[in-house]
Amino acid sequence: MKKGKKIYEGKAKIIYSTSDKNLVIQYFKDDATAFNNVKRTTIEGKGVLNNRISEHILSNLSQIGIQNHLVKRLNMREQVIKFVEIIPVEFIIRNVATGSLTKRLGIEDGTVLKEPLIEYCLKDDKLGDPLISEDHIYAFEWASKKEIEKIKKMIFRINDFMVGMFRGVGIKLIDFKLEFGRLKNNGKKDVILADEISPDTCRLWDSITDKKLDKDRFRKDLGDLIPAYTEVAKRLGILHEQSNVSAVNITKLSSVNKKRR
Ligand code: TMP
């Protein structure tokens, strides 16, 4: 399988074609954006950590029967994924109220929700990913009722699994964002989990101290994003406890890897 042309560039990732029309390569950049590109910077090593963390979570989800686009990680920054048609909806799942929910509705930050709450946003950067209702999805045919029913079932299973996985390593899964895509399968289209699951797309708080271990460190100018993402990777058992991963180390590893390719 050979790497081909760039076919899409998003805020944090690039998609390249391959010699197999059913597969593409997903490249994790170091670019960090927040509030729909209003705030941006580059954080050396972020892409490497997100690639590893997302691979770990998606492989685990696959083992519990959640079909997803991951085929395999290729190297420090790239993974081979199945080519899907992305459903233009961002699915936000919340266990604890924070972020835009608290601002929008005046709910107290940190309020534990009785049930996980799903919100839908239209995936459109130009419009700032506006909040939409389920009926908007049907009215404008962004997805069918059958697809949304299946997605909702998957979301609750993914949330249950991820809450447990993070709880086991002393982290609270506050909220996260998922994307789904349609995979062509013998003339019909199956909905599968796509995109990434990483500290860029989740809010993760230390169970004891509530320390933020996610992209809020960038959004809120808290600093130390790489140590926080590294902490998540270490606790998940992806990086060894003793490894002292700094942005510099990650960059070195990354360039060694490039040379090898
Ligand atoms: P919010 O509180 O800003 O709406 O974010 C909810 C969750 O969704 C949080 O974990 C961050 C994640 N998220 C993304 O991954 N991408 C986005 O574009 C947005 C708005 C949120």
XYZ file of C-alpha atoms and ligand atoms in Angstrom:
282
model
C 0.000 0.000 0.000
C 1.535 3.323 -1.112
C 0.832 6.776 0.341
C -0.780 9.069 -2.215
C -1.976 12.673 -2.407
C -3.400 14.831 0.340
C -7.176 14.633 0.009
C -8.322 16.609 3.038
C -6.736 18.831 5.658
C -8.570 19.578 8.882
C -7.474 21.594 11.906
C -5.573 18.780 13.590
C -5.239 16.047 10.956
C -4.478 15.443 7.291
C -5.953 12.620 5.197
C -3.898 11.092 2.348
C -5.116 8.675 -0.297
C -3.423 5.297 -0.712
C -3.065 2.818 -3.535
C -6.069 0.988 -2.019
C -9.240 2.977 -2.693
C -10.868 1.691 0.494
C -8.053 2.873 2.762
C -6.600 6.281 3.613
C -3.814 7.514 5.886
C -4.655 9.792 8.798
C -1.760 12.061 9.846
C -1.864 13.752 13.279
C -0.531 17.319 13.206
C 0.819 19.292 16.152
C -1.573 22.159 15.444
C -3.916 23.091 18.249
C -7.008 25.192 17.696
C -9.847 26.225 19.942
C -13.129 28.078 19.594
C -13.225 27.146 15.905
C -9.852 28.368 14.886
C -10.084 31.693 16.746
C -7.157 30.589 18.890
C -4.357 28.514 17.374
C -0.823 27.407 17.923
C 1.509 24.470 17.371
C 2.407 22.238 20.296
C 5.334 19.982 19.479
C 4.549 16.351 20.165
C 0.768 16.659 20.507
C 0.089 14.749 17.279
C 2.335 11.882 18.353
C 0.510 11.494 21.667
C -2.961 11.766 20.100
C -2.055 9.144 17.494
C -1.059 6.695 20.251
C -3.948 7.474 22.596
C -6.567 7.323 19.841
C -5.119 4.027 18.553
C -5.338 2.576 22.074
C -8.950 3.650 22.642
C -10.221 2.656 19.187
C -8.532 -0.775 19.391
C -10.154 -1.359 22.776
C -13.533 -0.271 21.409
C -13.098 -2.636 18.506
C -12.567 -5.468 20.991
C -15.938 -4.778 22.608
C -17.600 -4.826 19.180
C -17.703 -1.119 18.316
C -16.917 -1.063 14.610
C -14.548 1.768 13.766
C -12.306 3.049 10.998
C -8.915 2.129 12.518
C -6.946 -0.490 10.613
C -3.526 -0.031 12.195
C -1.062 2.557 13.381
C 1.711 3.010 10.830
C 4.215 5.135 12.721
C 4.485 7.945 15.263
C 2.074 10.230 13.446
C 0.088 8.140 11.009
C -2.532 5.447 10.983
C -4.226 3.525 8.198
C -7.980 3.949 8.379
C -10.963 2.817 6.342
C -12.248 5.430 3.922
C -15.675 6.584 5.078
C -18.117 9.303 4.155
C -18.198 11.426 7.323
C -21.665 12.268 8.653
C -21.589 16.069 9.045
C -22.628 16.002 12.701
C -20.426 16.233 15.807
C -21.875 14.116 18.602
C -21.059 15.535 22.051
C -21.542 13.260 25.055
C -21.537 14.770 28.530
C -21.351 13.094 31.935
C -20.552 16.264 33.897
C -21.614 19.798 32.936
C -18.806 22.108 31.889
C -17.655 24.101 28.852
C -20.254 25.414 26.427
C -23.136 23.683 28.249
C -22.590 25.662 31.437
C -22.213 28.935 29.516
C -25.260 28.330 27.346
C -27.660 27.216 30.086
C -26.191 28.717 33.260
C -25.674 25.265 34.810
C -23.063 25.169 37.575
C -19.672 23.950 36.374
C -18.993 20.396 37.579
C -22.661 19.373 37.996
C -22.816 15.585 37.633
C -25.560 14.675 35.133
C -28.052 11.960 36.126
C -27.807 10.394 32.667
C -25.261 10.925 29.885
C -26.456 13.789 27.682
C -26.032 13.755 23.897
C -25.850 17.037 21.971
C -25.575 17.461 18.207
C -23.569 20.123 16.370
C -23.433 20.669 12.633
C -19.877 19.979 11.451
C -19.287 23.262 9.654
C -16.330 25.429 10.654
C -17.592 28.451 8.733
C -20.762 28.439 10.834
C -18.838 27.658 14.046
C -20.275 24.127 14.448
C -23.717 25.324 15.650
C -25.810 23.287 18.072
C -28.678 21.529 16.273
C -31.583 19.320 17.324
C -32.156 15.735 16.242
C -35.014 16.963 14.013
C -32.609 19.242 12.111
C -30.616 16.111 11.222
C -33.714 14.530 9.644
C -35.058 17.763 8.109
C -31.850 18.340 6.163
C -31.068 14.645 5.665
C -27.655 14.777 7.336
C -28.400 11.244 8.589
C -31.391 8.909 8.642
C -33.439 7.939 11.705
C -32.071 4.414 11.434
C -28.501 5.710 11.399
C -29.087 7.972 14.415
C -30.718 5.128 16.370
C -27.670 2.953 15.704
C -25.269 5.798 16.524
C -27.033 6.535 19.827
C -26.749 2.877 20.887
C -23.050 2.923 19.984
C -22.522 6.211 21.850
C -23.956 4.873 25.121
C -21.791 1.729 24.907
C -18.702 3.764 24.029
C -19.397 6.118 26.933
C -19.925 3.240 29.409
C -16.725 1.583 28.287
C -14.653 4.762 28.303
C -15.958 5.973 31.679
C -14.873 2.612 33.155
C -11.542 2.547 31.355
C -10.611 6.036 32.551
C -12.012 5.466 36.062
C -9.654 2.494 36.352
C -6.681 4.821 35.843
C -7.870 7.612 38.121
C -9.416 9.875 35.482
C -12.975 11.217 35.201
C -14.394 11.301 31.658
C -16.290 14.590 31.776
C -17.373 14.872 28.133
C -16.170 14.082 24.629
C -16.908 14.433 20.923
C -17.426 11.611 18.424
C -17.787 11.478 14.653
C -19.261 8.674 12.576
C -18.947 7.753 8.913
C -20.598 5.590 6.316
C -18.610 2.631 5.060
C -19.577 1.107 1.715
C -20.207 -2.595 2.208
C -21.528 -4.691 -0.700
C -23.810 -1.950 -1.983
C -25.114 -0.956 1.456
C -23.635 1.591 3.834
C -22.766 0.717 7.431
C -22.286 3.424 10.035
C -19.003 3.100 11.940
C -17.085 5.214 14.451
C -14.494 7.492 12.793
C -12.134 10.423 13.481
C -10.119 10.294 16.743
C -10.639 9.950 20.483
C -7.906 11.754 22.372
C -7.354 14.486 24.970
C -8.069 16.916 22.092
C -11.624 15.615 21.845
C -12.347 14.627 25.477
C -12.399 16.441 28.788
C -10.414 14.378 31.280
C -10.052 15.388 34.938
C -7.864 13.695 37.527
C -10.252 11.748 39.808
C -8.801 13.154 43.015
C -7.590 16.654 42.201
C -9.833 17.528 39.208
C -6.651 18.622 37.384
C -7.438 19.065 33.685
C -5.578 16.555 31.510
C -6.988 17.639 28.128
C -7.148 20.433 25.556
C -8.667 22.809 28.103
C -5.028 23.346 29.140
C -4.666 25.163 25.806
C -8.191 26.632 25.629
C -7.816 28.170 29.104
C -4.072 28.982 28.854
C -3.199 26.603 31.703
C 0.069 25.495 30.048
C 1.774 22.087 30.355
C -0.358 20.400 27.697
C 2.277 17.839 26.723
C 2.910 16.683 30.330
C -0.877 16.320 30.776
C -1.356 14.256 27.564
C 1.736 12.218 28.508
C 0.179 11.537 31.913
C -2.969 10.221 30.204
C -0.871 7.982 27.927
C 1.174 6.673 30.868
C -1.882 5.916 32.964
C -3.468 4.041 30.057
C -0.290 1.952 29.886
C 0.672 3.239 26.432
C 3.916 4.829 27.613
C 6.033 3.221 30.284
C 5.969 4.797 33.740
C 9.711 5.371 33.705
C 9.822 7.026 30.294
C 10.340 10.724 30.680
C 8.509 11.929 27.614
C 9.029 15.551 26.841
C 8.110 17.453 23.722
C 11.783 17.302 22.730
C 11.937 13.530 23.132
C 8.775 13.063 21.137
C 10.079 15.258 18.343
C 13.341 13.300 18.272
C 11.438 10.010 18.127
C 9.288 11.426 15.402
C 12.190 12.434 13.197
C 13.932 9.070 13.739
C 10.737 7.506 12.517
C 10.576 9.730 9.456
C 14.131 8.727 8.527
C 13.242 5.082 8.851
C 10.288 5.394 6.455
P -17.832 22.168 24.490
O -18.125 22.198 25.960
O -16.869 23.215 24.061
O -19.096 22.161 23.677
O -17.092 20.765 24.192
C -17.655 19.538 24.550
C -16.667 18.414 24.271
O -16.492 18.214 22.899
C -15.272 18.653 24.825
O -14.760 17.413 25.284
C -14.468 19.115 23.651
C -15.131 18.409 22.505
N -15.133 19.200 21.278
C -14.362 18.806 20.202
O -13.660 17.801 20.262
N -14.407 19.541 19.059
C -15.186 20.631 18.940
O -15.196 21.251 17.876
C -15.982 21.034 20.073
C -16.837 22.267 20.008
C -15.917 20.297 21.205
